[in-house]
Amino acid sequence: MIRTLLWILAGLLLGGIIHIVVILSLPLFATHDVWSRITELRATDKAVVLPAATPGAPNPLRLDPEMTYAVCQLDLEFGPGVVNAVMPNAFWSVAIYNRSGAVIYSTTNRDGIGQTLDLGIFNPAQTRLLAEQQLDVNEGLLIVESQSDDVFVVVRLAPPQPAMRKRYEAALGQIFCGNFR
Amino acid sequence: MLTVALGVGFGLSYFALTDARPIGALQVGPWSAWPDAGSATPDPYTRAYLARTGALELGLSEGLQFLAVNDSAGRPLDRACRYRIEGATPVASFWTLVALDLQGVNIARPDGLAAVHSARVARSQSGIARFYVSRGLAPYTWLEITGDGPFSLALTLYDVSIVGGAGSTVVDLPEIVQEGCA
């Protein structure tokens, strides 16, 4: 009796260990994570407007059909990342993701930046250069520090009416995104 | 022993990543959200969840998405039934609601409304949004869905400050009331 209980207890302990290993190792083995999906879009150093999420079509990125999206992938190894645009007068937001799909920084147009999106993304070494004033940046640049070099930026823009979608997608396509040299 | 170990280990992991409402999720009535998914330093469970879903999560300052798989009475959402969704929403710039199947595909009628938008929804005299999700004709704002079987509802609140600051505040979210099934 006691022996059986001990076996079950040992099984539970081993199960706990398996659970922890699975949870911690899952991000390493994921093949359909958001980074690989964004890489397939070939959005390196340019803003790519995502197709609208229509009913009935697969939607792996879980996009909102009422929103328009632009993504841009950056490698900070080649210099700080810059995202620059004048946005239409509607709700928009910007988020910077790291390789694991976590949002390292996000903000909206209601945080007092109005219609001008002017964002600089710096890795720790570049942040140090910035602090030493060895990098010359524009006044009012929104400065974000990223711990890793692989990042992607998503700009979400909300057309007030569906009829305005085309114009808003065109505006998203005009976003400058690339490395600052 | 091995059976118990494998069962507990993988079972618990699967549960934690699919229906993990007790772990880390914010639960309001039938709605649940995963606020940690939009944070800069997600915990291991959230990291595994992000890797598994592979979706573009909203940053914490951009908004928050709530998912419902049950109605307010706790019954699973079924496309054969008509649902009235009514109630106050937290202060946000706007919100959208979509009906999804279990793979995340939008199940609205292809040439109809794809989503309910807070700026284009019928409201009662007190200003509360009221709309219907069903296959059959419904009054007020009607999100017409197609197909059979279970589905889920995703309510996305943009520019909302539910989880801003130290603690999360209690929020009001609409009720999902089943009004009979076909």
Short mmCIF file of C-alpha atoms in Angstrom, two decimals:
data_model
loop_
_atom_site.label_atom_id
_atom_site.label_comp_id
_atom_site.label_asym_id
_atom_site.label_seq_id
_atom_site.Cartn_x
_atom_site.Cartn_y
_atom_site.Cartn_z
CA MET A 1 0.00 0.00 0.00
CA ILE A 2 2.65 2.47 1.13
CA ARG A 3 4.86 1.28 -1.71
CA THR A 4 2.09 2.06 -4.27
CA LEU A 5 1.58 5.51 -2.78
CA LEU A 6 5.29 6.18 -2.96
CA TRP A 7 5.31 5.17 -6.64
CA ILE A 8 2.41 7.53 -7.33
CA LEU A 9 4.14 10.33 -5.43
CA ALA A 10 7.30 9.75 -7.44
CA GLY A 11 5.19 9.83 -10.60
CA LEU A 12 3.66 13.16 -9.60
CA LEU A 13 7.10 14.64 -8.90
CA LEU A 14 8.44 13.43 -12.24
CA GLY A 15 5.29 14.80 -13.89
CA GLY A 16 5.99 18.18 -12.33
CA ILE A 17 9.51 18.10 -13.71
CA ILE A 18 8.24 17.15 -17.19
CA HIS A 19 5.73 20.02 -16.99
CA ILE A 20 8.44 22.56 -16.15
CA VAL A 21 10.72 21.25 -18.91
CA VAL A 22 7.88 21.40 -21.47
CA ILE A 23 6.90 24.95 -20.55
CA LEU A 24 10.48 26.24 -20.57
CA SER A 25 11.56 24.47 -23.76
CA LEU A 26 8.45 25.04 -25.87
CA PRO A 27 9.56 28.49 -27.16
CA LEU A 28 12.83 26.90 -28.39
CA PHE A 29 11.04 24.29 -30.49
CA ALA A 30 8.15 26.36 -31.84
CA THR A 31 8.25 26.48 -35.63
CA HIS A 32 5.14 28.53 -36.29
CA ASP A 33 5.88 31.35 -33.91
CA VAL A 34 5.31 34.96 -34.78
CA TRP A 35 8.95 35.64 -35.73
CA SER A 36 8.95 32.97 -38.45
CA ARG A 37 5.59 34.21 -39.73
CA ILE A 38 6.87 37.78 -39.95
CA THR A 39 10.09 36.61 -41.64
CA GLU A 40 7.99 34.96 -44.37
CA LEU A 41 6.55 38.39 -45.20
CA ARG A 42 10.01 39.63 -46.31
CA ALA A 43 9.55 42.91 -44.50
CA THR A 44 13.22 43.55 -43.75
CA ASP A 45 13.93 47.30 -43.72
CA LYS A 46 10.64 48.19 -45.33
CA ALA A 47 7.05 48.56 -44.25
CA VAL A 48 4.82 45.78 -45.56
CA VAL A 49 1.07 46.29 -45.32
CA LEU A 50 -0.66 43.12 -44.19
CA PRO A 51 -3.68 41.92 -46.19
CA ALA A 52 -6.99 42.47 -44.45
CA ALA A 53 -8.33 39.63 -42.34
CA THR A 54 -11.45 38.53 -44.21
CA PRO A 55 -14.11 36.13 -42.92
CA GLY A 56 -13.46 32.49 -43.79
CA ALA A 57 -9.75 32.93 -44.45
CA PRO A 58 -7.07 31.57 -42.10
CA ASN A 59 -5.75 34.29 -39.84
CA PRO A 60 -2.66 32.95 -38.04
CA LEU A 61 -1.57 36.37 -36.78
CA ARG A 62 -5.08 36.96 -35.37
CA LEU A 63 -5.49 40.33 -37.09
CA ASP A 64 -8.52 42.48 -36.40
CA PRO A 65 -10.63 42.97 -39.58
CA GLU A 66 -11.32 46.57 -38.54
CA MET A 67 -7.63 47.51 -38.39
CA THR A 68 -4.88 48.03 -40.95
CA TYR A 69 -1.39 46.80 -40.16
CA ALA A 70 2.14 47.47 -41.36
CA VAL A 71 5.09 45.38 -40.24
CA CYS A 72 8.79 45.96 -40.63
CA GLN A 73 11.66 43.77 -39.52
CA LEU A 74 14.94 45.32 -38.41
CA ASP A 75 18.38 44.07 -37.51
CA LEU A 76 20.05 46.52 -35.17
CA GLU A 77 23.45 45.03 -35.94
CA PHE A 78 23.57 47.33 -38.97
CA GLY A 79 22.74 50.46 -36.99
CA PRO A 80 19.88 51.81 -34.90
CA GLY A 81 16.42 51.23 -36.32
CA VAL A 82 14.35 54.17 -37.48
CA VAL A 83 10.60 54.25 -38.14
CA ASN A 84 9.32 57.51 -39.50
CA ALA A 85 5.93 58.58 -40.85
CA VAL A 86 3.21 61.16 -40.79
CA MET A 87 0.06 59.26 -39.94
CA PRO A 88 -3.55 60.06 -40.84
CA ASN A 89 -5.62 61.72 -38.17
CA ALA A 90 -7.10 58.58 -36.61
CA PHE A 91 -6.23 56.16 -33.85
CA TRP A 92 -2.92 54.46 -34.45
CA SER A 93 -0.47 52.58 -32.29
CA VAL A 94 3.00 51.21 -32.65
CA ALA A 95 4.55 48.17 -30.99
CA ILE A 96 8.07 46.79 -31.07
CA TYR A 97 8.43 43.02 -30.69
CA ASN A 98 11.48 40.93 -29.96
CA ARG A 99 12.25 37.55 -31.45
CA SER A 100 10.02 35.66 -29.03
CA GLY A 101 6.99 37.80 -29.93
CA ALA A 102 6.95 39.77 -26.68
CA VAL A 103 6.16 43.48 -26.93
CA ILE A 104 9.19 45.38 -25.66
CA TYR A 105 7.64 48.79 -26.24
CA SER A 106 4.26 50.09 -27.33
CA THR A 107 2.51 53.41 -27.48
CA THR A 108 -0.48 55.07 -29.14
CA ASN A 109 -1.08 58.41 -30.82
CA ARG A 110 -2.89 59.54 -27.68
CA ASP A 111 0.36 59.67 -25.73
CA GLY A 112 0.92 63.21 -26.96
CA ILE A 113 2.83 62.43 -30.14
CA GLY A 114 -0.05 63.40 -32.44
CA GLN A 115 0.33 62.49 -36.10
CA THR A 116 4.10 62.23 -36.32
CA LEU A 117 5.66 58.86 -35.76
CA ASP A 118 9.39 59.25 -35.21
CA LEU A 119 10.88 56.26 -33.49
CA GLY A 120 14.47 55.17 -32.93
CA ILE A 121 15.36 51.70 -31.71
CA PHE A 122 18.80 51.25 -30.16
CA ASN A 123 20.60 48.22 -28.80
CA PRO A 124 22.55 48.64 -25.52
CA ALA A 125 25.82 49.59 -27.28
CA GLN A 126 24.07 52.17 -29.43
CA THR A 127 22.26 53.54 -26.39
CA ARG A 128 25.65 54.14 -24.80
CA LEU A 129 26.84 56.03 -27.90
CA LEU A 130 23.66 58.04 -27.72
CA ALA A 131 24.31 58.92 -24.08
CA GLU A 132 27.84 59.99 -25.00
CA GLN A 133 26.31 62.13 -27.75
CA GLN A 134 28.28 60.33 -30.43
CA LEU A 135 25.11 59.68 -32.39
CA ASP A 136 23.29 62.65 -33.80
CA VAL A 137 19.52 62.28 -33.63
CA ASN A 138 16.62 64.57 -34.30
CA GLU A 139 14.96 66.36 -31.45
CA GLY A 140 11.76 64.68 -30.36
CA LEU A 141 12.86 61.23 -31.51
CA LEU A 142 11.17 58.57 -29.45
CA ILE A 143 14.05 56.48 -28.12
CA VAL A 144 13.55 52.80 -27.34
CA GLU A 145 16.25 50.48 -26.07
CA SER A 146 16.16 46.86 -27.17
CA GLN A 147 18.20 44.16 -25.47
CA SER A 148 18.51 42.13 -28.67
CA ASP A 149 19.29 42.99 -32.29
CA ASP A 150 16.35 41.15 -33.83
CA VAL A 151 13.19 43.23 -33.61
CA PHE A 152 10.10 43.90 -35.66
CA VAL A 153 7.77 46.85 -35.57
CA VAL A 154 4.01 46.73 -36.08
CA VAL A 155 2.02 49.88 -36.76
CA ARG A 156 -1.72 49.55 -36.30
CA LEU A 157 -3.99 52.13 -37.85
CA ALA A 158 -7.75 52.23 -37.39
CA PRO A 159 -9.77 53.49 -40.38
CA PRO A 160 -12.86 55.25 -38.99
CA GLN A 161 -14.96 53.77 -41.82
CA PRO A 162 -14.36 50.64 -43.94
CA ALA A 163 -14.50 52.81 -47.09
CA MET A 164 -11.33 54.60 -45.96
CA ARG A 165 -9.36 51.37 -45.74
CA LYS A 166 -7.54 51.70 -49.10
CA ARG A 167 -6.34 55.23 -48.35
CA TYR A 168 -5.16 54.22 -44.89
CA GLU A 169 -3.31 51.19 -46.24
CA ALA A 170 -1.59 53.47 -48.75
CA ALA A 171 -0.55 55.73 -45.87
CA LEU A 172 0.90 52.74 -44.03
CA GLY A 173 2.89 51.78 -47.12
CA GLN A 174 4.57 55.20 -47.01
CA ILE A 175 6.17 54.54 -43.61
CA PHE A 176 9.94 54.77 -43.70
CA CYS A 177 11.59 51.93 -41.87
CA GLY A 178 15.27 51.08 -41.91
CA ASN A 179 18.65 51.44 -40.26
CA PHE A 180 20.06 54.79 -39.19
CA ARG A 181 23.60 55.25 -40.45
CA MET B 1 4.75 5.58 -12.21
CA LEU B 2 5.72 6.55 -15.74
CA THR B 3 2.08 6.72 -16.77
CA VAL B 4 1.30 9.08 -13.90
CA ALA B 5 4.40 11.16 -14.68
CA LEU B 6 3.69 11.49 -18.38
CA GLY B 7 0.00 12.13 -17.79
CA VAL B 8 0.61 14.81 -15.19
CA GLY B 9 3.52 16.41 -17.05
CA PHE B 10 2.00 16.75 -20.49
CA GLY B 11 -1.58 17.06 -19.29
CA LEU B 12 -0.75 19.97 -17.01
CA SER B 13 1.31 21.65 -19.75
CA TYR B 14 -1.49 21.30 -22.28
CA PHE B 15 -4.02 22.61 -19.81
CA ALA B 16 -1.79 25.54 -18.85
CA LEU B 17 -1.50 26.64 -22.48
CA THR B 18 -5.05 26.11 -23.67
CA ASP B 19 -7.48 26.69 -20.83
CA ALA B 20 -5.20 28.34 -18.33
CA ARG B 21 -7.72 30.60 -16.74
CA PRO B 22 -6.46 29.90 -13.23
CA ILE B 23 -2.87 30.78 -14.22
CA GLY B 24 -2.10 34.39 -14.99
CA ALA B 25 -5.29 35.21 -16.87
CA LEU B 26 -7.64 38.06 -16.05
CA GLN B 27 -11.17 36.72 -15.76
CA VAL B 28 -14.31 38.88 -15.96
CA GLY B 29 -17.54 36.91 -16.23
CA PRO B 30 -17.29 34.76 -19.38
CA TRP B 31 -14.39 36.84 -20.70
CA SER B 32 -10.75 36.12 -20.11
CA ALA B 33 -7.65 38.02 -21.14
CA TRP B 34 -3.95 37.34 -20.87
CA PRO B 35 -2.53 40.78 -19.95
CA ASP B 36 0.99 39.45 -19.51
CA ALA B 37 1.09 38.59 -23.23
CA GLY B 38 1.64 42.27 -24.04
CA SER B 39 4.31 42.93 -21.43
CA ALA B 40 8.01 43.32 -22.07
CA THR B 41 9.08 40.56 -19.71
CA PRO B 42 6.56 37.73 -19.97
CA ASP B 43 6.72 34.88 -17.47
CA PRO B 44 7.60 31.34 -18.71
CA TYR B 45 3.94 30.37 -19.11
CA THR B 46 3.23 33.44 -21.20
CA ARG B 47 6.36 32.84 -23.31
CA ALA B 48 5.21 29.30 -24.03
CA TYR B 49 1.71 30.60 -24.80
CA LEU B 50 3.16 33.19 -27.24
CA ALA B 51 5.24 30.52 -28.96
CA ARG B 52 2.25 28.24 -29.25
CA THR B 53 -0.24 30.75 -30.62
CA GLY B 54 2.17 32.71 -32.82
CA ALA B 55 -0.21 35.68 -32.91
CA LEU B 56 0.56 39.39 -32.97
CA GLU B 57 -0.27 40.36 -29.40
CA LEU B 58 -1.33 43.86 -28.49
CA GLY B 59 1.13 45.77 -26.34
CA LEU B 60 -0.13 46.69 -22.90
CA SER B 61 -0.46 50.37 -23.78
CA GLU B 62 -2.19 49.59 -27.08
CA GLY B 63 -5.08 47.60 -25.72
CA LEU B 64 -6.28 44.28 -24.44
CA GLN B 65 -8.15 41.39 -26.01
CA PHE B 66 -10.73 39.36 -24.14
CA LEU B 67 -11.85 35.92 -25.32
CA ALA B 68 -15.07 34.10 -24.44
CA VAL B 69 -15.82 30.44 -25.17
CA ASN B 70 -18.87 30.26 -22.88
CA ASP B 71 -21.93 32.42 -22.42
CA SER B 72 -22.66 34.21 -19.15
CA ALA B 73 -24.47 31.13 -17.85
CA GLY B 74 -21.39 29.00 -18.44
CA ARG B 75 -22.66 27.04 -21.45
CA PRO B 76 -20.26 26.67 -24.41
CA LEU B 77 -21.01 29.04 -27.29
CA ASP B 78 -22.82 27.19 -30.08
CA ARG B 79 -23.41 28.53 -33.59
CA ALA B 80 -26.93 27.10 -33.56
CA CYS B 81 -27.93 29.57 -30.83
CA ARG B 82 -28.72 33.24 -30.83
CA TYR B 83 -26.72 35.38 -28.40
CA ARG B 84 -27.55 38.86 -27.15
CA ILE B 85 -24.49 40.78 -26.05
CA GLU B 86 -25.27 43.75 -23.94
CA GLY B 87 -23.57 45.83 -21.34
CA ALA B 88 -21.06 48.50 -20.53
CA THR B 89 -17.47 48.32 -21.68
CA PRO B 90 -14.43 49.87 -20.00
CA VAL B 91 -13.37 53.31 -21.20
CA ALA B 92 -11.41 52.78 -24.40
CA SER B 93 -10.84 54.64 -27.66
CA PHE B 94 -12.96 52.01 -29.36
CA TRP B 95 -13.53 48.27 -29.35
CA THR B 96 -14.22 45.57 -31.88
CA LEU B 97 -15.80 42.15 -31.52
CA VAL B 98 -15.31 39.19 -33.85
CA ALA B 99 -16.69 35.65 -33.86
CA LEU B 100 -14.02 33.00 -34.44
CA ASP B 101 -13.97 29.26 -34.85
CA LEU B 102 -11.56 27.20 -32.76
CA GLN B 103 -8.74 27.74 -35.31
CA GLY B 104 -9.14 31.51 -35.07
CA VAL B 105 -10.86 31.91 -38.46
CA ASN B 106 -13.49 34.64 -38.62
CA ILE B 107 -16.88 32.93 -39.10
CA ALA B 108 -18.91 36.00 -40.08
CA ARG B 109 -20.83 35.87 -43.38
CA PRO B 110 -18.24 36.76 -46.05
CA ASP B 111 -20.13 39.71 -47.57
CA GLY B 112 -21.63 40.92 -44.31
CA LEU B 113 -20.21 42.60 -41.23
CA ALA B 114 -16.80 41.14 -40.40
CA ALA B 115 -16.83 42.61 -36.90
CA VAL B 116 -18.90 44.72 -34.56
CA HIS B 117 -17.27 48.12 -34.08
CA SER B 118 -18.10 50.33 -31.09
CA ALA B 119 -18.59 53.37 -33.36
CA ARG B 120 -21.14 51.50 -35.48
CA VAL B 121 -23.28 49.62 -33.00
CA ALA B 122 -26.87 50.13 -31.89
CA ARG B 123 -27.19 51.39 -28.35
CA SER B 124 -30.04 51.41 -25.87
CA GLN B 125 -31.33 54.69 -24.46
CA SER B 126 -28.84 54.55 -21.61
CA GLY B 127 -26.02 54.40 -24.14
CA ILE B 128 -25.21 50.75 -23.56
CA ALA B 129 -24.21 48.75 -26.63
CA ARG B 130 -26.57 45.94 -27.58
CA PHE B 131 -26.04 43.53 -30.44
CA TYR B 132 -26.74 40.01 -31.58
CA VAL B 133 -24.52 37.19 -32.79
CA SER B 134 -26.50 34.50 -34.58
CA ARG B 135 -27.08 32.65 -37.84
CA GLY B 136 -30.71 33.74 -38.02
CA LEU B 137 -31.99 37.29 -38.46
CA ALA B 138 -31.71 39.44 -35.35
CA PRO B 139 -32.62 43.04 -34.42
CA TYR B 140 -30.23 45.88 -33.49
CA THR B 141 -26.71 45.34 -34.78
CA TRP B 142 -26.49 41.82 -36.14
CA LEU B 143 -23.26 39.91 -36.58
CA GLU B 144 -24.29 37.10 -38.89
CA ILE B 145 -22.23 33.94 -38.46
CA THR B 146 -22.00 30.80 -40.57
CA GLY B 147 -21.33 27.12 -39.99
CA ASP B 148 -21.97 24.70 -37.15
CA GLY B 149 -20.34 23.80 -33.91
CA PRO B 150 -18.64 25.71 -31.13
CA PHE B 151 -17.16 29.16 -31.57
CA SER B 152 -15.57 31.91 -29.55
CA LEU B 153 -15.92 35.65 -29.30
CA ALA B 154 -12.96 38.02 -29.17
CA LEU B 155 -13.50 41.50 -27.78
CA THR B 156 -10.57 43.83 -28.39
CA LEU B 157 -10.42 47.07 -26.43
CA TYR B 158 -8.01 49.59 -27.91
CA ASP B 159 -6.25 52.17 -25.79
CA VAL B 160 -7.71 50.91 -22.54
CA SER B 161 -6.14 51.30 -19.12
CA ILE B 162 -7.45 48.27 -17.26
CA VAL B 163 -4.06 46.90 -16.42
CA GLY B 164 -2.17 50.17 -16.22
CA GLY B 165 -0.28 50.77 -13.02
CA ALA B 166 0.26 48.40 -10.15
CA GLY B 167 -2.95 46.45 -9.78
CA SER B 168 -5.70 45.55 -12.17
CA THR B 169 -9.03 47.18 -11.49
CA VAL B 170 -12.40 45.52 -11.64
CA VAL B 171 -13.95 46.07 -15.03
CA ASP B 172 -17.39 45.74 -16.54
CA LEU B 173 -17.72 43.69 -19.68
CA PRO B 174 -20.88 42.91 -21.64
CA GLU B 175 -22.99 39.90 -20.81
CA ILE B 176 -23.44 37.11 -23.35
CA VAL B 177 -27.05 35.95 -23.05
CA GLN B 178 -28.28 32.90 -24.94
CA GLU B 179 -31.76 33.50 -26.39
CA GLY B 180 -32.69 30.04 -27.62
CA CYS B 181 -31.24 27.68 -30.15
CA ALA B 182 -32.35 26.58 -33.59
#
